[in-house]
Coordinates of C-alpha atoms in Angstrom, one line a residue:
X1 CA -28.6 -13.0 -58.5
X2 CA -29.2 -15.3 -55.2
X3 CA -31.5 -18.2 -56.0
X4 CA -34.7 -18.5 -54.9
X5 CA -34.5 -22.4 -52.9
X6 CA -38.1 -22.6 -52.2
X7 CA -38.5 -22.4 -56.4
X8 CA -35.4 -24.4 -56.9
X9 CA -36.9 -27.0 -54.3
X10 CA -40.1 -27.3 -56.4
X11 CA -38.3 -27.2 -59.7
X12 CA -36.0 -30.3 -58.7
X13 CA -39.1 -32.4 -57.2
X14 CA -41.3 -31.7 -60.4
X15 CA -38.2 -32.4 -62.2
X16 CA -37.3 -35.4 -61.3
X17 CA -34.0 -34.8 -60.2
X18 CA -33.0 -35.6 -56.8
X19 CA -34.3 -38.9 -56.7
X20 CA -32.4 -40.1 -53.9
X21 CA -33.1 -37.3 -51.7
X22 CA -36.8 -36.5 -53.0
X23 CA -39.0 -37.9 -49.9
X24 CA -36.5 -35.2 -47.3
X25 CA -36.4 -32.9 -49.8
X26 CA -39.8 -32.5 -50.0
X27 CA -40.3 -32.7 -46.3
X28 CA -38.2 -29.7 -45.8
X29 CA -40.2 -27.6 -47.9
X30 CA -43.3 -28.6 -46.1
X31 CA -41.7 -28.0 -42.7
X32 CA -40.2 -24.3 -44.7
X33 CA -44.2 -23.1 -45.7
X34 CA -45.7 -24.4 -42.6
X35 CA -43.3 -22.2 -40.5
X36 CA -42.0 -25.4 -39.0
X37 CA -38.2 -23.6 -39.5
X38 CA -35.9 -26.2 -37.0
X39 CA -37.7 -29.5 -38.4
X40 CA -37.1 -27.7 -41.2
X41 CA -32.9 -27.7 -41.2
X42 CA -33.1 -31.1 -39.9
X43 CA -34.5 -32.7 -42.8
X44 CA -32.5 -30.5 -45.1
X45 CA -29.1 -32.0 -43.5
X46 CA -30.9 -35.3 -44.0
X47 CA -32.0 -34.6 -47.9
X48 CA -27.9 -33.5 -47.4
X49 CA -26.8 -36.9 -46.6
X50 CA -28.6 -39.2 -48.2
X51 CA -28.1 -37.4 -51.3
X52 CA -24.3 -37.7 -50.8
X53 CA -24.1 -41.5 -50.0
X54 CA -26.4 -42.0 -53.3
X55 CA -23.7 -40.2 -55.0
X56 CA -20.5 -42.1 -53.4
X57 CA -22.0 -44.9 -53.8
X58 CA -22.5 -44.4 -57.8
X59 CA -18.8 -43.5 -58.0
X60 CA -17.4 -46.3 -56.1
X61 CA -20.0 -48.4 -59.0
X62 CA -18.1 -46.2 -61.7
X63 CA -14.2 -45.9 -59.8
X64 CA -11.6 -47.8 -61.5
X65 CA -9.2 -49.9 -59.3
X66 CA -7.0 -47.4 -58.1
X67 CA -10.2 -45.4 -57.2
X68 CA -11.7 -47.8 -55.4
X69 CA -8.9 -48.8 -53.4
X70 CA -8.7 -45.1 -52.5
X71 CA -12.3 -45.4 -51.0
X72 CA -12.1 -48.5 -49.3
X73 CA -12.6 -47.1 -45.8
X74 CA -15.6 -45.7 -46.8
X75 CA -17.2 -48.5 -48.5
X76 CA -16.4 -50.6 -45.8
X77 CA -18.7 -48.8 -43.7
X78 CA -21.4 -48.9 -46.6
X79 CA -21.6 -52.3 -46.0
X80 CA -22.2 -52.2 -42.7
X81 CA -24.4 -49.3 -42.4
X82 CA -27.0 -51.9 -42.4
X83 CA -26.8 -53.8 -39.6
X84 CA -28.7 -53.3 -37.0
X85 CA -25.6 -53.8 -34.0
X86 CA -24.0 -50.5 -33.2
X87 CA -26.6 -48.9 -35.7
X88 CA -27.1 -45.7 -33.6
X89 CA -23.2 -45.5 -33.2
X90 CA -22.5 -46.1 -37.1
X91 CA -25.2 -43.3 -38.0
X92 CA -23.4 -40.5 -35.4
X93 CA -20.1 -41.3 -37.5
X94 CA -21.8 -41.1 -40.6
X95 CA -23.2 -37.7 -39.2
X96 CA -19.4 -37.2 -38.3
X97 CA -17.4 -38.3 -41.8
X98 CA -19.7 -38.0 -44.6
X99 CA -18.5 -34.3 -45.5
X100 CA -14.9 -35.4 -45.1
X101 CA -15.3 -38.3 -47.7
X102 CA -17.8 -36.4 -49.7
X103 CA -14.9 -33.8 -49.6
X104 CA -11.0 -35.5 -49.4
X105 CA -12.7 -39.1 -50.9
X106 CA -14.8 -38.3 -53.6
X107 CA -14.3 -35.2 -54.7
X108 CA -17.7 -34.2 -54.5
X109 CA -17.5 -30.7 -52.8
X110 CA -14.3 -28.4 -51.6
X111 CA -13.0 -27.4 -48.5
X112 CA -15.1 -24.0 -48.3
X113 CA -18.3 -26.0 -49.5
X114 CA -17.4 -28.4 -46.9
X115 CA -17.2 -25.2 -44.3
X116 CA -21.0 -24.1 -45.5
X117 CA -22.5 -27.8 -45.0
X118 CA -20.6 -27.8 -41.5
X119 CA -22.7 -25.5 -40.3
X120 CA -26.0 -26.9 -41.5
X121 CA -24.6 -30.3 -39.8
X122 CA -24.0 -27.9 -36.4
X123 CA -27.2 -26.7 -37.3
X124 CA -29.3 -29.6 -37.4
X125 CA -27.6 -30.7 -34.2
X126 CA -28.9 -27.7 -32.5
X127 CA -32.7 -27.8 -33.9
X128 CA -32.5 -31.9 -32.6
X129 CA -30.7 -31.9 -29.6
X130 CA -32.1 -29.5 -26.7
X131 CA -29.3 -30.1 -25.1
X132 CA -26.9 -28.1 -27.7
X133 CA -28.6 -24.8 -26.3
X134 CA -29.4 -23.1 -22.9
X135 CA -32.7 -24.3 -21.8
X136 CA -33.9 -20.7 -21.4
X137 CA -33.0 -20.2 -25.2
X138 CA -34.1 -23.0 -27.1
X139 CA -32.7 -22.4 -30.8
X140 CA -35.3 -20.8 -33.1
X141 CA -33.5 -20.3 -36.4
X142 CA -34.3 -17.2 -38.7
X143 CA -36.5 -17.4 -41.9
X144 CA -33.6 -16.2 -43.6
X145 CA -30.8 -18.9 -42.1
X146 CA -33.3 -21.5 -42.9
X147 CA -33.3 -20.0 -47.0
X148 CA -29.0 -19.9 -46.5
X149 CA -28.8 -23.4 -45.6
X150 CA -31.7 -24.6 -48.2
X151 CA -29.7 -22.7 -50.5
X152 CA -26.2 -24.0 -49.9
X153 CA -27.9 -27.7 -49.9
X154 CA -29.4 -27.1 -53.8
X155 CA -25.9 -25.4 -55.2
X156 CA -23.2 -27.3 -53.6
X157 CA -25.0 -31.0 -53.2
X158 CA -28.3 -31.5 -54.6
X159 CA -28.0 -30.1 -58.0
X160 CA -25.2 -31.5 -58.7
X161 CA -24.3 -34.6 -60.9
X162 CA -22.3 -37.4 -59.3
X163 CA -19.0 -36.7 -60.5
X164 CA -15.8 -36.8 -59.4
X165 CA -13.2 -33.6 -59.8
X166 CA -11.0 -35.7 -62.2
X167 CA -14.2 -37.6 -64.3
X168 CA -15.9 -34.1 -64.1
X169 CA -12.8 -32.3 -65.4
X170 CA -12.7 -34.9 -67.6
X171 CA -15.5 -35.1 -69.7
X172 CA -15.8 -31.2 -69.6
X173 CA -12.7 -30.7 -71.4
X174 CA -13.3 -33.3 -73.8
X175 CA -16.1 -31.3 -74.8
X176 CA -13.9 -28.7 -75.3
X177 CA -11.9 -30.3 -77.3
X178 CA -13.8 -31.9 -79.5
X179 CA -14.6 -30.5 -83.0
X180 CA -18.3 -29.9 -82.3
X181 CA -17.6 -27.7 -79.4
X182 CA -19.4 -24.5 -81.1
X183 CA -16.9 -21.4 -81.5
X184 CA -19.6 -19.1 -81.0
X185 CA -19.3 -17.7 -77.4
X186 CA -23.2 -17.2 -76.4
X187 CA -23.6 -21.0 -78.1
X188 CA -20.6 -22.2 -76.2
X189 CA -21.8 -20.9 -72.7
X190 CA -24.8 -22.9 -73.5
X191 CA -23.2 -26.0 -74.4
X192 CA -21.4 -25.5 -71.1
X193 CA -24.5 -25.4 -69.2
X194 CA -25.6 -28.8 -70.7
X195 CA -21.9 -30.4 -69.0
X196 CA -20.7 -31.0 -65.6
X197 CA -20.1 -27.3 -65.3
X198 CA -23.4 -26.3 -65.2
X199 CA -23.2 -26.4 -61.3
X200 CA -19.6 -27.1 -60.9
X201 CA -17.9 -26.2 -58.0
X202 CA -15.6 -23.3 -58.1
X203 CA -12.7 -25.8 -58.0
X204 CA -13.5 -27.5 -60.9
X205 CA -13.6 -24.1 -62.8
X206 CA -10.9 -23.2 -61.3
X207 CA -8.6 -25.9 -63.2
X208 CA -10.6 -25.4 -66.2
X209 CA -9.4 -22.2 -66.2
X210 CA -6.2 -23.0 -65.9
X211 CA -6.0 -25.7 -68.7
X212 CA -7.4 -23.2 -70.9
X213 CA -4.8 -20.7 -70.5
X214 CA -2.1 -23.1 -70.2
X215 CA -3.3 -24.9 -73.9
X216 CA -3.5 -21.1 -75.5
X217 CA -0.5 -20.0 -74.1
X218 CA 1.4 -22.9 -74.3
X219 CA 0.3 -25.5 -77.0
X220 CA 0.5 -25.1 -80.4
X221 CA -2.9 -25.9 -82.4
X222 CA -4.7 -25.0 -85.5
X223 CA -6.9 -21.8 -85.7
X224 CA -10.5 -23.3 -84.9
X225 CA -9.1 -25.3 -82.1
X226 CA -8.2 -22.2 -80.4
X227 CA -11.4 -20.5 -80.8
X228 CA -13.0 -23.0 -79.4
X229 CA -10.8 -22.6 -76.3
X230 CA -11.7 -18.8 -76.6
X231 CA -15.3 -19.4 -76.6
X232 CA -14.9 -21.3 -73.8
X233 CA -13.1 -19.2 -71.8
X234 CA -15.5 -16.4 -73.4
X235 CA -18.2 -18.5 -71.4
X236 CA -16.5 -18.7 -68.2
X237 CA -15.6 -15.1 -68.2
X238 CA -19.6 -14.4 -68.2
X239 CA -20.2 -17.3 -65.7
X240 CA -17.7 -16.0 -62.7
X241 CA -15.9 -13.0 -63.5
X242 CA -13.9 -12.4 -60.6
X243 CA -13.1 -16.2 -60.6
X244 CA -11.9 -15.6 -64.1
X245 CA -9.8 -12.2 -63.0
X246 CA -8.4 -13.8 -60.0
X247 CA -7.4 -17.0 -62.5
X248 CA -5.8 -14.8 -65.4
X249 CA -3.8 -12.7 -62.7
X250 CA -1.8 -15.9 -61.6
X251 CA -1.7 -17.7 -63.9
X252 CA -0.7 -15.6 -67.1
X253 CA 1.7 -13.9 -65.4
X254 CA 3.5 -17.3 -64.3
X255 CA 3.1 -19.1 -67.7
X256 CA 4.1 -16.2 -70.4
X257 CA 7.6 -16.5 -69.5
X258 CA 7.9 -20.5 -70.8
X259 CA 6.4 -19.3 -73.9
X260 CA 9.2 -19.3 -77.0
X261 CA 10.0 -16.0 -78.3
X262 CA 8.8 -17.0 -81.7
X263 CA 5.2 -18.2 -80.2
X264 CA 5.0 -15.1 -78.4
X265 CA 1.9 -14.3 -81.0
X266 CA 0.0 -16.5 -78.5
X267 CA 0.2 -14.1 -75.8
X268 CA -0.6 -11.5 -78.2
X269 CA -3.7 -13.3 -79.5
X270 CA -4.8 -14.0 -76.2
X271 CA -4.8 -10.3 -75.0
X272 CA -6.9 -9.9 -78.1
X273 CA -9.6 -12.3 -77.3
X274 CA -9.3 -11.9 -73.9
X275 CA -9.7 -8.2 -73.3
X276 CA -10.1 -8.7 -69.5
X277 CA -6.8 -10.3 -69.6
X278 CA -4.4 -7.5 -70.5
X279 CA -5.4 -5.6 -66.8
X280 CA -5.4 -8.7 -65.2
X281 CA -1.6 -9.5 -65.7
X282 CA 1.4 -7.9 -64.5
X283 CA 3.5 -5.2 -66.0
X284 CA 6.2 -7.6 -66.3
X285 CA 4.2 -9.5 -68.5
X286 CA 2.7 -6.3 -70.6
X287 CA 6.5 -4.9 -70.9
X288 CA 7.3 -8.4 -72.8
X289 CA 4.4 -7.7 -75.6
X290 CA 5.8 -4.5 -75.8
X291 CA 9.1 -5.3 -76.2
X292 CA 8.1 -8.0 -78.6
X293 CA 6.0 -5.5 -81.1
X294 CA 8.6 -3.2 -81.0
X295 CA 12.2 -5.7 -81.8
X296 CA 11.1 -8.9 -83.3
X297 CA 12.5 -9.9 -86.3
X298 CA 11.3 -13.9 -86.7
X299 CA 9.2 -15.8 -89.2
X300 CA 6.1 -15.2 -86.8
X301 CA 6.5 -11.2 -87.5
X302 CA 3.3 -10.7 -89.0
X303 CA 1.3 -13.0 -87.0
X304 CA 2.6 -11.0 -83.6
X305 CA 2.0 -7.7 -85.8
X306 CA -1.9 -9.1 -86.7
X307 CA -2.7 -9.9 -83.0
X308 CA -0.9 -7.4 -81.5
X309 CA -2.9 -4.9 -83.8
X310 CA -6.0 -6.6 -82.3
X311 CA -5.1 -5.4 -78.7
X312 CA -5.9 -1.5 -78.2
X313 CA -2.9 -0.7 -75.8
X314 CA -0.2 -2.3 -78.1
X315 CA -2.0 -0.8 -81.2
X316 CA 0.4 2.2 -81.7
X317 CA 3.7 0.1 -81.6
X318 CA 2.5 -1.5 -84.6
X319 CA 1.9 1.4 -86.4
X320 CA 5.6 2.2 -85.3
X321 CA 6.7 -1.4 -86.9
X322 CA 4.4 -1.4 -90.3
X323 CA 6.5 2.1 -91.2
X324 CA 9.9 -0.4 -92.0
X325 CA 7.5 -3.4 -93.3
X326 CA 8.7 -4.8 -97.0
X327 CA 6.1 -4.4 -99.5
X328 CA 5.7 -8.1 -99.2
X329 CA 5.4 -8.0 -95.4
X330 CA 2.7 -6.1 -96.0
X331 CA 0.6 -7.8 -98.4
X332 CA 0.9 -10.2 -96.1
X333 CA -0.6 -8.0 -93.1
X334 CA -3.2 -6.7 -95.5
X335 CA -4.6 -10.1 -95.9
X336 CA -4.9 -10.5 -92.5
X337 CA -7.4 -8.3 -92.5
X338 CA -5.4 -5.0 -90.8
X339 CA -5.9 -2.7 -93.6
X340 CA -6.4 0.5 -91.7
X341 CA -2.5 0.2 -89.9
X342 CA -0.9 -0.4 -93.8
X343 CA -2.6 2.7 -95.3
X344 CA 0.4 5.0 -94.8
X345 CA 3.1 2.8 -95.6
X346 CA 0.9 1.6 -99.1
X347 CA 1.1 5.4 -99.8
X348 CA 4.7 5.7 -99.0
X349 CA 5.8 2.2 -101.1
X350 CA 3.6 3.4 -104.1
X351 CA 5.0 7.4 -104.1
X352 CA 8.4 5.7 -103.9
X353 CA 7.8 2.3 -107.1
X354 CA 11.5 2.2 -108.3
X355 CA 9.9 0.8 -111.8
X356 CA 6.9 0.3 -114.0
X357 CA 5.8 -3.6 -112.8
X358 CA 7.3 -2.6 -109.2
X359 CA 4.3 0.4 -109.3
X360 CA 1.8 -2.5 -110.9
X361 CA 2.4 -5.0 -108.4
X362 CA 1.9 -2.4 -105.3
X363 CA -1.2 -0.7 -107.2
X364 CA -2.6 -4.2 -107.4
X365 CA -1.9 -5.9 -104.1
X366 CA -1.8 -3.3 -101.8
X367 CA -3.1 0.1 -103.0
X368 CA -6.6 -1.4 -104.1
X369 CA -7.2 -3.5 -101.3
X370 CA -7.1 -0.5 -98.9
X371 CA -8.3 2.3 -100.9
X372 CA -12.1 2.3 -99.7
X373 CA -10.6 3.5 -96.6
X374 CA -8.5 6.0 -97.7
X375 CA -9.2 9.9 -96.8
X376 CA -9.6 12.7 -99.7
X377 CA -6.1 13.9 -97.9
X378 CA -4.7 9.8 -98.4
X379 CA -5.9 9.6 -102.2
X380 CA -5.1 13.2 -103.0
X381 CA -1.3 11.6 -102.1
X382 CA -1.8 9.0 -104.1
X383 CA -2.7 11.1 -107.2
X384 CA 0.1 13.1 -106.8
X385 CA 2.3 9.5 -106.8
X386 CA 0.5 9.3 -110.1
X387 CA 1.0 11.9 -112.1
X388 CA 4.6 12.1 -110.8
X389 CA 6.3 9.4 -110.7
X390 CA 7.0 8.0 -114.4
X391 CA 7.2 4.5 -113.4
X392 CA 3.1 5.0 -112.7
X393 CA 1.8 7.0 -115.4
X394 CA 3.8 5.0 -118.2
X395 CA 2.4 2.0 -116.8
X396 CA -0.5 0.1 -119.1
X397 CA -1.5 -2.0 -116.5
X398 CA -2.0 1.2 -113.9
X399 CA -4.1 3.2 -116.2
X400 CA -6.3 1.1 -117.5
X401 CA -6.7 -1.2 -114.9
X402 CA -5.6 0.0 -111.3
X403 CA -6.2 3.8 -112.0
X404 CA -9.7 3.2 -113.0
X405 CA -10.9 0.5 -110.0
X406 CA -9.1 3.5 -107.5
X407 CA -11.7 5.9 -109.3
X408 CA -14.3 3.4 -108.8
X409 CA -13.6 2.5 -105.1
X410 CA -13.2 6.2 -103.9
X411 CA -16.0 8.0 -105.1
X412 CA -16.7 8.9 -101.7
X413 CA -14.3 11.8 -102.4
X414 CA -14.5 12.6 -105.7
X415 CA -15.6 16.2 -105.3
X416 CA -12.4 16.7 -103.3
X417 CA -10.1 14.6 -105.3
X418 CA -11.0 17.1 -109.1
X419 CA -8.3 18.4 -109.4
X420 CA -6.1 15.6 -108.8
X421 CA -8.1 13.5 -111.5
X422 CA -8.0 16.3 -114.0
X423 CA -4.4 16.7 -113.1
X424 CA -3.9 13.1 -114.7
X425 CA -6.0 13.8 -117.9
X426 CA -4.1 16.7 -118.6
X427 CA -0.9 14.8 -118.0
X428 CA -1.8 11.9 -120.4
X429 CA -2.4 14.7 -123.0
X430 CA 0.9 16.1 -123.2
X431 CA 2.0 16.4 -126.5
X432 CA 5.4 15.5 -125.6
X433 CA 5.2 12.4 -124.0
X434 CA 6.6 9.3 -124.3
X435 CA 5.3 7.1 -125.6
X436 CA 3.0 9.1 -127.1
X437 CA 0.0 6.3 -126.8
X438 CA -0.7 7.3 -123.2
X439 CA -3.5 8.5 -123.9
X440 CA -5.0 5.0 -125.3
X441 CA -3.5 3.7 -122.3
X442 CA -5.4 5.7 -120.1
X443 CA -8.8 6.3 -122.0
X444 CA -11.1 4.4 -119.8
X445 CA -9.8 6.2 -116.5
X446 CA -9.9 9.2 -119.3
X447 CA -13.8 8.7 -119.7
X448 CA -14.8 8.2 -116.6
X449 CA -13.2 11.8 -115.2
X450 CA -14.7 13.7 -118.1
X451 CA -18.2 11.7 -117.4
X452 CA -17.9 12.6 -113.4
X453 CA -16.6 15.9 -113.7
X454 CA -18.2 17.6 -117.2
X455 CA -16.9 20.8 -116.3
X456 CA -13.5 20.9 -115.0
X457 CA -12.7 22.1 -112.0
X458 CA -12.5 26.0 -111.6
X459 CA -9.4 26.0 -109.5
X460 CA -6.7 28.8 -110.3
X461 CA -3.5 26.4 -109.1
X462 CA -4.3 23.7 -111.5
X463 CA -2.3 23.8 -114.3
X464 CA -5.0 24.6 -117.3
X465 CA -6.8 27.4 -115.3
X466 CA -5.1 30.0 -117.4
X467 CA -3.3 28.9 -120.6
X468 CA -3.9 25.1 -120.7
X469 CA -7.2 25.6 -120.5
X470 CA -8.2 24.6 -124.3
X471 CA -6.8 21.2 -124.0
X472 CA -8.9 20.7 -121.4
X473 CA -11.9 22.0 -122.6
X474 CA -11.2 20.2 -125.8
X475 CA -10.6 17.2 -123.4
X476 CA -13.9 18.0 -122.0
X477 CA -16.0 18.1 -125.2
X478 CA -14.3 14.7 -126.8

């Protein structure tokens, strides 16, 4: 949304900002509501000017050596701006240089900034010089060119603090860096707002940019320095987002390929907290995540596998990949938090236990943790695992510990899942089995069937409908 620069003049005055500038500044708007539109432009150039030398000349205070040196020219003719011999000359080159130093010198604006304030300069000449137009069509500027060149004054010169690209770039990412920088992205925009950036020039967002990708992709950190670098760039994305397209087109795809194969979960993480990102790139550098989800075999498996999971387009080549995962590959995915990828492959390891404390430790670190997502169609698996595979149902540890927290944790479906429990009860009642306190084992997981389901379920495939069914009923009755 375009600023309003009559506001934005009356804001800065009240303010107390533009100090330097304040007595043309205010002139200007007088000469804007009176109608008075070419005194108007010239008094914005000179609220322009004098703004900019105020700013030089609290860098060249602030410049190291090397700086200064740098600016010597320039201060040179600080000095003798003053005197009055050759006064009149000294002020048309000031007219003439300031946006080249204010641009190539100090830093202060860029070359398409530099291109806006041209023509305000050309401008002004025009509204002070009759001679600059045809005499039969003296130059009446617009209402509306009069608000474009107020309005280009306030964004690119007069709201801005005096700082250099580098001291600007500076202190910004400091901020970034430092441990107070808030991870939260709305908080983080806002803490932006109080920095340089608040009315940075595009070229100072532009490296920014650049140095946030480049750490992300590139560095290796801990986990909350990168978040703050994501809420940064979070910030920036809802500040300029084609600045941040543009940025993320070039600059991903050149970077990616430096990174090493085994910190490839950086790009991956990236994508994920960067959703703009994965359109932005190039298929080259898409085909390399890809790739990467599909045949890596390093230490960083599951960390690639976590992010990777996070990022919508690579989400089915995980699923692919957890299908051969160990059963300690994926605890380790499960406590990253990427339950609803492992469910299958849980299923699958726990069907498959080739012994009693192989069946506890999966019924314990992996089938639990994912159960409350499970389907009636998922646990009705599971079940089946149970009351087939020995190495499950002869287990003390399953039925009286992970049998019963299942039953707890999936109630959602126990009208659909009868059968299957009763299936279990009936099992643990066998007369013939070994060993023959099973059912002790399994008496709490026992009780709470025959609480939930008082009359067992009418079903003619179950195995009591017909000639077991007075265990059951005795089962039933206690």
């Amino acid at each position: 949304m375009e600023i309003d620069p009559v506001s934005e003049i009356k804001a800065l005055l009240k303010g107390g900002r533009a100090s330097a500038s304040r007595r043309q500044l205010a002139e200007a708007l007088r000469c804007y509501e009176v109608g008075a539109y070419r005194s108007c432009v010239v008094m914005t150039w000179s609220a322009v000017v004098v703004d900019l030398l105020a700013k030089a000349k609290e860098l060249t205070l602030l410049a190291d050596d090397e700086a200064r040196a740098r600016l010597k020219t320039f201060n040179e003719f600080f000095v003798r701006l003053g005197e009055r011999e050759g006064f009149h000359a000294r002020a048309l080159e000031l007219d003439r240089v300031i946006l080249q130093a204010a641009d190539e010198e100090y830093g202060l604006i860029d070359p398409h900034e530099r291109s806006a304030l041209e023509r305000l300069r050309k401008d002004r000449d025009r509204a002070r010089h009759p001679g600059m137009q045809p005499l039969h069509e003296p130059y009446d500027p617009s209402p509306a060119l009069v608000r474009t060149h107020l309005r280009s004054a306030l964004s690119l010169v007069l709201r801005r603090e005096a700082l250099q690209g580098e001291r600007a770039f500076a202190e910004v990412w400091s901020g970034v860096c430092s441990s107070s920088f808030p991870v939260d992205r709305a908080k983080a925009a806002l803490h932006l707002d109080e920095s340089p950036m608040r009315n940075a020039r595009r070229t100072l967002a532009r490296r920014l940019l650049i140095r946030l990708i480049e750490s992300l992709l590139l560095e290796s950190e801990g986990a909350s320095a990168r978040a703050r670098k994501f809420a940064a760039l979070a910030a920036m994305l809802q500040r300029d987002p084609e600045l941040v397209a543009a940025t993320l087109r070039l600059h991903v795809s050149r970077v990616y390929s430096e990174i090493p194969v085994d910190a490839r979960w950086r790009l991956l993480d990236f994508f994920a907290e960067v959703r703009a990102a994965w359109k932005a790139v190039d298929e080259p550098a898409r085909a390399v995540c890809r790739q990467h989800v599909r045949e890596y075999q390093g230490a960083q498996l599951i960390v690639a596998l976590h992010h990777a999971n996070r990022v919508p387009e690579l989400a089915p080549h995980v699923s692919a990949r957890v299908e051969a995962l160990s059963a300690r590959q994926l605890l380790a995915l499960i406590r990253f938090g990427d339950l609803h990828v492992c469910k299958r492959r849980v299923i699958e390891l726990y069907r498959a236990a080739a012994s009693i404390l192989g069946a506890e430790w999966i019924g314990q670190r992996l089938l639990l943790p994912v159960a409350e997502l499970l389907d009636s169609g998922q646990l009705r698996r599971v079940l089946l695992a149970a009351s087939e595979n020995r190495n499950i149902y002869t287990s003390w540890v399953t039925l009286h510990e992970v049998l019963p927290e299942l039953f707890e944790r999936t109630r959602q479906h126990v009208q659909e899942t009868a059968v299957d429990w009763w299936r279990l009860v009936h099992l643990l009642h066998q007369p013939d089995l070994e060993p023959p306190e099973l059912a002790d084992y399994g008496a709490l997981l026992i009780e709470r069937i025959v609480q939930e389901f008082p009359e067992r379920p009418d079903d003619p495939d179950a195995p009591w409908f017909a000639s077991e069914r007075p265990l059951i009923d005795d089962i039933a009755t206690g």
